[in-house]
Tab-separated table of C-alpha atoms in Angstrom:
chain	number	residue	atom	x	y	z
J	70	MET	CA	-69.218	-48.857	40.866
J	71	ALA	CA	-66.523	-51.497	41.813
J	72	MET	CA	-68.158	-53.615	39.234
J	73	THR	CA	-67.710	-50.826	36.744
J	74	ALA	CA	-64.497	-50.132	37.687
J	75	THR	CA	-63.400	-54.249	37.166
J	76	ARG	CA	-64.903	-54.058	33.924
J	77	VAL	CA	-62.558	-50.985	32.779
J	78	LEU	CA	-59.267	-51.995	34.406
J	79	PRO	CA	-58.175	-53.886	31.913
J	80	GLY	CA	-58.686	-51.450	28.670
J	81	ILE	CA	-57.053	-49.038	30.769
J	82	VAL	CA	-53.840	-50.862	31.700
J	83	VAL	CA	-53.680	-51.666	27.902
J	84	CYS	CA	-53.939	-48.155	26.798
J	85	ALA	CA	-51.729	-46.973	29.827
J	86	ALA	CA	-48.855	-49.774	28.435
J	87	ALA	CA	-49.535	-48.376	24.928
J	88	ALA	CA	-48.689	-44.773	26.365
J	89	LEU	CA	-45.721	-45.852	27.654
J	90	ALA	CA	-44.358	-47.572	24.823
J	91	ALA	CA	-45.654	-44.449	22.772
J	92	TRP	CA	-43.622	-41.862	25.037
J	93	ALA	CA	-40.001	-45.069	24.192
J	94	LEU	CA	-40.610	-44.911	20.627
J	95	ALA	CA	-40.911	-40.347	20.909
J	96	THR	CA	-37.985	-39.789	23.296
J	97	ALA	CA	-36.129	-42.616	20.991
J	98	VAL	CA	-37.022	-40.801	17.961
J	99	PRO	CA	-37.728	-37.389	18.767
J	100	ALA	CA	-39.166	-36.811	15.422
J	101	VAL	CA	-42.002	-39.248	16.189
J	102	PRO	CA	-44.648	-37.029	18.319
J	103	LEU	CA	-45.899	-38.650	21.116
J	104	LEU	CA	-49.311	-38.293	20.520
J	105	THR	CA	-48.986	-39.795	16.660
J	106	ALA	CA	-46.887	-42.818	18.094
J	107	ALA	CA	-50.220	-43.577	20.648
J	108	VAL	CA	-52.090	-43.485	17.014
J	109	ALA	CA	-49.764	-45.749	15.031
J	110	LEU	CA	-49.112	-47.906	18.034
J	111	GLY	CA	-53.500	-48.152	18.473
J	112	ILE	CA	-53.844	-48.846	14.483
J	113	LEU	CA	-51.644	-51.364	14.475
J	114	VAL	CA	-52.517	-53.163	17.352
J	115	GLY	CA	-56.336	-52.411	16.042
J	116	GLN	CA	-55.693	-55.043	13.426
J	117	LEU	CA	-55.602	-57.811	16.044
J	118	PRO	CA	-58.693	-59.728	16.622
J	119	LEU	CA	-58.909	-57.881	20.410
J	120	PRO	CA	-60.641	-59.822	23.970
J	121	ALA	CA	-63.728	-58.815	24.195
J	122	ALA	CA	-62.393	-58.370	27.765
J	123	LEU	CA	-60.673	-55.065	26.680
J	124	ARG	CA	-63.739	-53.425	24.668
J	125	PRO	CA	-65.427	-51.193	27.795
J	126	GLY	CA	-61.627	-50.188	28.618
J	127	LEU	CA	-60.661	-49.099	25.542
J	128	GLY	CA	-64.309	-47.374	25.241
J	129	PHE	CA	-63.691	-45.421	28.456
J	130	SER	CA	-60.391	-43.856	27.536
J	131	SER	CA	-61.463	-43.223	24.151
J	132	ARG	CA	-63.771	-41.273	25.657
J	133	ARG	CA	-64.026	-40.155	29.921
J	134	LEU	CA	-59.835	-39.864	29.456
J	135	MET	CA	-59.995	-37.877	25.957
J	136	ARG	CA	-62.226	-35.232	28.032
J	137	ILE	CA	-60.530	-34.720	30.716
J	138	GLY	CA	-57.384	-34.287	28.779
J	139	VAL	CA	-58.880	-31.627	26.730
J	140	VAL	CA	-59.582	-30.156	30.041
J	141	LEU	CA	-55.868	-29.730	30.757
J	142	LEU	CA	-55.255	-28.671	27.597
J	143	GLY	CA	-56.600	-25.364	28.387
J	144	LEU	CA	-54.329	-25.042	31.191
J	145	LYS	CA	-51.618	-24.622	28.363
J	146	LEU	CA	-53.636	-21.092	26.911
J	147	SER	CA	-52.884	-18.099	27.940
J	148	LEU	CA	-54.734	-14.816	26.739
J	149	GLY	CA	-52.476	-12.736	27.464
J	150	ASP	CA	-49.310	-14.452	25.339
J	151	ILE	CA	-52.033	-14.392	22.408
J	152	ALA	CA	-52.909	-11.143	22.486
J	153	GLU	CA	-49.227	-10.456	22.038
J	154	LEU	CA	-49.369	-11.618	18.522
J	155	GLY	CA	-51.938	-8.516	17.681
J	156	TRP	CA	-55.060	-8.378	15.993
J	157	ALA	CA	-53.863	-9.368	12.382
J	158	ALA	CA	-51.736	-12.654	13.586
J	159	ILE	CA	-55.312	-13.707	15.599
J	160	LEU	CA	-57.630	-13.198	12.752
J	161	GLY	CA	-55.843	-14.591	10.082
J	162	ALA	CA	-55.616	-18.036	12.192
J	163	VAL	CA	-58.970	-17.767	13.275
J	164	ALA	CA	-60.336	-16.812	9.859
J	165	VAL	CA	-58.005	-20.028	8.612
J	166	VAL	CA	-59.815	-22.913	11.074
J	167	VAL	CA	-63.244	-21.342	10.457
J	168	LEU	CA	-62.796	-21.405	6.451
J	169	THR	CA	-60.497	-24.830	6.995
J	170	PHE	CA	-63.615	-26.373	9.305
J	171	VAL	CA	-66.501	-25.197	6.398
J	172	ILE	CA	-64.855	-26.342	3.197
J	173	THR	CA	-63.908	-29.593	4.335
J	174	TRP	CA	-66.951	-30.250	6.127
J	175	ALA	CA	-68.653	-29.224	3.218
J	176	LEU	CA	-66.371	-31.723	0.896
J	177	GLY	CA	-67.017	-34.336	3.059
J	178	ARG	CA	-70.580	-33.804	2.498
J	179	LEU	CA	-70.591	-33.621	-1.042
J	180	LEU	CA	-68.911	-37.237	-1.094
J	181	ARG	CA	-71.420	-38.483	1.084
J	182	LEU	CA	-68.900	-39.693	4.588
J	183	PRO	CA	-71.334	-41.503	6.472
J	184	GLY	CA	-72.131	-40.795	10.033
J	185	ASP	CA	-70.644	-37.526	11.939
J	186	GLN	CA	-67.211	-38.084	9.967
J	187	PRO	CA	-67.908	-34.693	7.928
J	188	LEU	CA	-67.431	-32.907	11.457
J	189	LEU	CA	-65.023	-34.883	12.555
J	190	ILE	CA	-62.444	-34.042	9.682
J	191	ALA	CA	-63.285	-30.982	9.430
J	192	ALA	CA	-62.548	-30.197	13.404
J	193	GLY	CA	-59.430	-32.948	13.103
J	194	PHE	CA	-58.096	-30.584	9.942
J	195	SER	CA	-59.031	-27.270	11.142
J	196	ILE	CA	-58.179	-27.388	15.026
J	197	CYS	CA	-56.033	-29.357	16.657
J	198	GLY	CA	-55.509	-32.764	15.213
J	199	ALA	CA	-56.853	-35.807	17.184
J	200	SER	CA	-57.680	-33.497	19.952
J	201	ALA	CA	-60.569	-31.918	18.187
J	202	ILE	CA	-61.751	-34.806	16.907
J	203	GLY	CA	-61.943	-36.524	20.588
J	204	ALA	CA	-63.773	-33.587	21.682
J	205	MET	CA	-66.268	-33.353	18.735
J	206	SER	CA	-67.029	-37.097	18.812
J	207	GLY	CA	-67.717	-36.694	22.671
J	208	ALA	CA	-70.092	-33.770	22.172
J	209	LEU	CA	-71.389	-35.308	19.407
J	210	ARG	CA	-71.575	-38.594	20.981
J	211	ALA	CA	-70.447	-39.991	18.056
J	212	ASN	CA	-69.478	-43.578	17.641
J	213	ASP	CA	-65.704	-44.455	17.920
J	214	ARG	CA	-66.197	-46.050	14.535
J	215	ASP	CA	-67.371	-42.367	13.010
J	216	ALA	CA	-64.092	-41.252	14.961
J	217	ALA	CA	-61.530	-43.796	13.725
J	218	THR	CA	-61.634	-42.764	10.370
J	219	PRO	CA	-61.019	-39.005	10.757
J	220	VAL	CA	-57.781	-39.624	13.982
J	221	ALA	CA	-56.207	-41.720	11.095
J	222	LEU	CA	-56.715	-39.615	8.290
J	223	VAL	CA	-55.029	-36.799	10.586
J	224	THR	CA	-52.110	-38.791	12.227
J	225	LEU	CA	-51.398	-39.728	8.390
J	226	CYS	CA	-51.271	-35.821	7.282
J	227	GLY	CA	-49.926	-34.019	10.171
J	228	THR	CA	-46.889	-36.992	10.007
J	229	LEU	CA	-46.292	-35.608	6.001
J	230	ALA	CA	-46.134	-31.884	7.078
J	231	ILE	CA	-43.197	-33.141	9.570
J	232	ALA	CA	-41.670	-34.280	6.343
J	233	VAL	CA	-43.061	-31.566	4.165
J	234	LEU	CA	-43.302	-27.716	5.448
J	235	PRO	CA	-39.480	-27.314	6.309
J	236	PRO	CA	-38.040	-28.064	2.340
J	237	LEU	CA	-40.533	-25.560	1.574
J	238	GLN	CA	-39.124	-23.002	3.341
J	239	HIS	CA	-36.680	-21.033	1.844
J	240	PRO	CA	-38.224	-22.010	-2.081
J	241	LEU	CA	-41.126	-19.530	-0.673
J	242	GLY	CA	-38.857	-17.779	0.942
J	243	LEU	CA	-39.784	-17.623	4.759
J	244	ASP	CA	-37.568	-16.480	7.408
J	245	ALA	CA	-37.340	-18.271	10.932
J	246	GLU	CA	-40.617	-16.098	12.126
J	247	GLN	CA	-42.489	-16.380	8.926
J	248	PHE	CA	-42.223	-19.937	8.740
J	249	GLY	CA	-43.283	-20.537	12.074
J	250	HIS	CA	-46.718	-19.068	11.836
J	251	TRP	CA	-47.186	-21.357	8.830
J	252	VAL	CA	-46.495	-24.393	10.413
J	253	GLY	CA	-48.754	-23.306	13.474
J	254	ALA	CA	-51.454	-21.931	11.218
J	255	GLY	CA	-51.429	-25.226	9.331
J	256	VAL	CA	-50.528	-27.822	10.992
J	257	HIS	CA	-53.094	-29.961	12.625
J	258	ASP	CA	-51.539	-31.468	16.033
J	259	VAL	CA	-49.593	-29.834	18.680
J	260	GLY	CA	-46.954	-32.255	18.932
J	261	GLN	CA	-46.810	-32.138	15.289
J	262	VAL	CA	-46.456	-28.302	15.320
J	263	VAL	CA	-43.328	-28.885	17.692
J	264	ALA	CA	-41.780	-31.885	15.341
J	265	THR	CA	-42.224	-29.415	12.224
J	266	ALA	CA	-40.904	-26.098	13.377
J	267	GLN	CA	-38.139	-27.212	15.801
J	268	ILE	CA	-36.480	-27.945	11.762
J	269	ALA	CA	-36.080	-23.979	11.442
J	270	GLY	CA	-34.959	-23.014	15.302
J	271	PRO	CA	-35.756	-21.493	18.274
J	272	ALA	CA	-37.550	-18.298	17.081
J	273	ALA	CA	-39.792	-20.469	14.455
J	274	LEU	CA	-41.077	-22.906	17.324
J	275	ALA	CA	-41.901	-19.869	19.534
J	276	ILE	CA	-44.161	-18.146	17.278
J	277	ALA	CA	-45.552	-21.854	15.961
J	278	LEU	CA	-46.438	-22.746	18.998
J	279	VAL	CA	-48.496	-19.424	20.544
J	280	ILE	CA	-50.389	-19.354	17.250
J	281	LYS	CA	-51.118	-23.165	17.222
J	282	LEU	CA	-52.936	-22.219	20.697
J	283	THR	CA	-54.601	-19.504	19.282
J	284	ARG	CA	-56.295	-22.227	17.182
J	285	VAL	CA	-56.515	-24.870	19.972
J	286	ILE	CA	-59.045	-22.006	21.945
J	287	MET	CA	-61.320	-21.904	19.360
J	288	LEU	CA	-62.071	-25.564	20.111
J	289	ALA	CA	-64.974	-24.528	22.885
J	290	PRO	CA	-66.739	-22.241	20.408
J	291	MET	CA	-66.452	-24.731	17.531
J	292	VAL	CA	-67.678	-27.559	19.793
J	293	ALA	CA	-70.147	-26.131	21.542
J	294	VAL	CA	-72.031	-24.395	18.462
J	295	ALA	CA	-71.890	-27.788	16.630
J	296	ALA	CA	-73.565	-29.586	19.818
J	297	ALA	CA	-76.153	-26.918	19.679
J	298	VAL	CA	-76.670	-27.417	15.619
J	299	GLU	CA	-76.873	-30.845	16.810
J	300	ARG	CA	-79.117	-30.962	19.251
J	301	ARG	CA	-81.638	-28.505	17.170
J	302	ARG	CA	-81.402	-31.630	14.261
J	303	GLY	CA	-82.278	-34.512	17.228
J	304	GLU	CA	-85.666	-35.960	16.717
J	305	GLY	CA	-87.631	-38.125	18.873
J	306	ASP	CA	-86.978	-38.748	22.484
J	307	GLY	CA	-83.434	-39.940	22.230
J	308	PRO	CA	-80.695	-38.900	24.383
J	309	ARG	CA	-79.366	-35.324	22.865
J	310	PRO	CA	-76.213	-33.838	23.353
J	311	PRO	CA	-75.965	-30.693	25.641
J	312	ILE	CA	-75.859	-27.061	24.807
J	313	VAL	CA	-73.049	-27.309	25.704
J	314	PRO	CA	-70.871	-30.128	26.807
J	315	LEU	CA	-69.257	-30.543	30.587
J	316	PHE	CA	-65.862	-30.406	29.447
J	317	VAL	CA	-65.940	-27.651	27.240
J	318	VAL	CA	-67.131	-25.350	30.255
J	319	GLY	CA	-64.134	-27.147	31.895
J	320	PHE	CA	-61.609	-26.322	28.979
J	321	VAL	CA	-62.727	-22.523	29.575
J	322	ALA	CA	-62.320	-22.366	32.761
J	323	ALA	CA	-58.931	-23.557	32.671
J	324	VAL	CA	-58.001	-21.184	30.293
J	325	LEU	CA	-59.444	-18.393	32.256
J	326	ILE	CA	-57.558	-19.788	35.719
J	327	ARG	CA	-54.149	-19.571	33.592
J	328	SER	CA	-54.743	-16.693	31.913
J	329	PHE	CA	-56.098	-14.814	35.364
J	330	LEU	CA	-54.515	-16.338	38.380
J	331	PRO	CA	-51.332	-17.437	39.132
J	332	VAL	CA	-50.833	-20.886	38.701
J	333	PRO	CA	-47.491	-22.478	40.325
J	334	ASP	CA	-44.593	-23.917	37.319
J	335	GLU	CA	-44.962	-27.056	39.161
J	336	VAL	CA	-48.294	-27.527	39.034
J	337	LEU	CA	-48.417	-26.600	35.633
J	338	HIS	CA	-45.678	-29.216	34.642
J	339	GLY	CA	-47.963	-31.879	36.332
J	340	ALA	CA	-51.211	-30.924	34.790
J	341	ASP	CA	-48.827	-31.223	31.229
J	342	LEU	CA	-47.856	-34.182	31.644
J	343	LEU	CA	-50.745	-35.898	32.829
J	344	GLN	CA	-52.823	-34.107	30.292
J	345	THR	CA	-50.050	-35.532	27.375
J	346	ALA	CA	-50.386	-39.150	29.325
J	347	LEU	CA	-54.488	-39.240	29.202
J	348	LEU	CA	-54.667	-38.181	24.964
J	349	ALA	CA	-52.082	-41.081	24.285
J	350	MET	CA	-53.951	-43.683	26.052
J	351	ALA	CA	-57.329	-42.227	24.788
J	352	LEU	CA	-55.749	-41.581	21.054
J	353	PHE	CA	-54.260	-45.205	21.648
J	354	ALA	CA	-57.896	-46.810	22.153
J	355	LEU	CA	-59.245	-44.837	19.449
J	356	GLY	CA	-56.627	-45.853	16.624
J	357	THR	CA	-57.636	-49.552	17.288
J	358	ALA	CA	-61.657	-48.948	16.090
J	359	VAL	CA	-59.388	-48.161	12.524
J	360	ARG	CA	-59.801	-51.298	10.207
J	361	VAL	CA	-56.968	-50.538	7.200
J	362	ARG	CA	-58.562	-53.367	4.909
J	363	GLU	CA	-61.430	-51.336	5.198
J	364	LEU	CA	-60.271	-48.060	4.908
J	365	VAL	CA	-57.892	-48.809	1.789
J	366	THR	CA	-60.747	-50.937	0.407
J	367	THR	CA	-64.032	-48.645	1.340
J	368	GLY	CA	-62.308	-45.599	2.672
J	369	TRP	CA	-61.168	-43.813	-0.273
J	370	ARG	CA	-63.581	-40.954	-0.183
J	371	ALA	CA	-62.788	-39.900	3.703
J	372	LEU	CA	-59.017	-39.734	2.013
J	373	VAL	CA	-59.744	-37.578	-0.578
J	374	VAL	CA	-61.696	-35.474	1.943
J	375	GLY	CA	-58.476	-35.809	4.356
J	376	LEU	CA	-55.615	-34.589	1.715
J	377	GLY	CA	-57.916	-32.171	-0.753
J	378	SER	CA	-58.685	-30.303	3.845
J	379	TRP	CA	-54.470	-30.791	3.881
J	380	ILE	CA	-53.847	-28.462	1.251
J	381	VAL	CA	-56.499	-26.426	1.682
J	382	VAL	CA	-55.100	-25.544	5.076
J	383	ALA	CA	-51.948	-25.440	4.133
J	384	LEU	CA	-52.938	-22.551	1.325
J	385	LEU	CA	-54.849	-20.773	4.035
J	386	ALA	CA	-52.333	-20.791	6.058
J	387	LEU	CA	-49.446	-19.468	3.962
J	388	ALA	CA	-52.216	-16.618	2.488
J	389	ALA	CA	-52.610	-15.593	6.333
J	390	VAL	CA	-48.610	-15.508	6.659
J	391	ARG	CA	-48.024	-13.427	3.428
J	392	LEU	CA	-51.193	-11.408	4.694
J	393	SER	CA	-49.588	-10.311	8.124
C-alpha cells in the first residue's frame, strides 16, 4: 500500500496544482468554466514530454478521482426540483439525451471511430460533458487514449456554445426562461451551462441548471446499460465490466440522500467543493493524454462526429423548448 501511494503521489500532486491553476484562471476570467480550464491545461501540458514518474498518478486521477467526483455529483440533484419542471419538460430533456446519444453513437460507428470512442463521445455530448465521458470510460474500462479525444472535443464544442448561443437568443425569439431551457438541454458541461445561461440573467440561469441536472440524472441508467451491453459482448476469460459499476450505485445513492434526507447546507457546500476539485484533477489528467498533432492529422473523423453531435443536440434542445 505504501509503495502504491509513493508511486501515485507525484502525479496526484501535479493534478492538484493544475486544479488550483485552473481555479485561479476561472476566477480571473469568469467566462471560462473551471473544468474547461482544467482540461485545457491538461492538453497544453500533454504536448510536453512528461516524466514517467507522473504516469501512475495521472492514471489514478483520471480513473479513481473521476469516479469519486461522479458520486459526489449526485448530491447536486434533488428529485423534487426536477419534478417541479413538469412532465413535458422532463420528457423533453430525456428525449434530447436519448436521441443525441443514439445519433452520435451511430455517426461514430459510421465513420469507424476506434475503440470505445463512439460511446464516449455520445455520452459526453448527450449527458454532461467530460464528467459523463469519465464515467462511461470507467464503466467500460476504456483506456485513457480513447477517452482523451472525446474530452477534448466536448470541451471545444462546449466552449463554442458560450460564444455562439447567446447572440442567437433574440433572433430565435426566446425569452429568458426559454433561453435557459435551451442552454440547459443543449450545452454539455455544467460549468459551460452556467457560463452561457448567466448572460441572459438569473431566471435563465435557474431553469438552465434544473434542466441540466435533469440530464445529469440520466448518467446512471445510460452508463449502467452501456456496461451491461459491454459485459454481454465480452469474450473469453478476461475481465469484464460489472453489471452495474459501483460508482454508479454511489451516484444513485447520493441522489436519493439529497432528495429524501435533510442534508445540512455546510455538507452540501463542502461536497460541492470537493467534487469540483476532484473532477478538475481528473480532467486535467485526461487532458494530458490528448495529442494535438494526432488529433489534427488523423482525428478529423472524431471532429466531424463531435461537431455533428453539437449541432444535433442544439437543434433537438431547441425543438424541445418549442414543444414545451
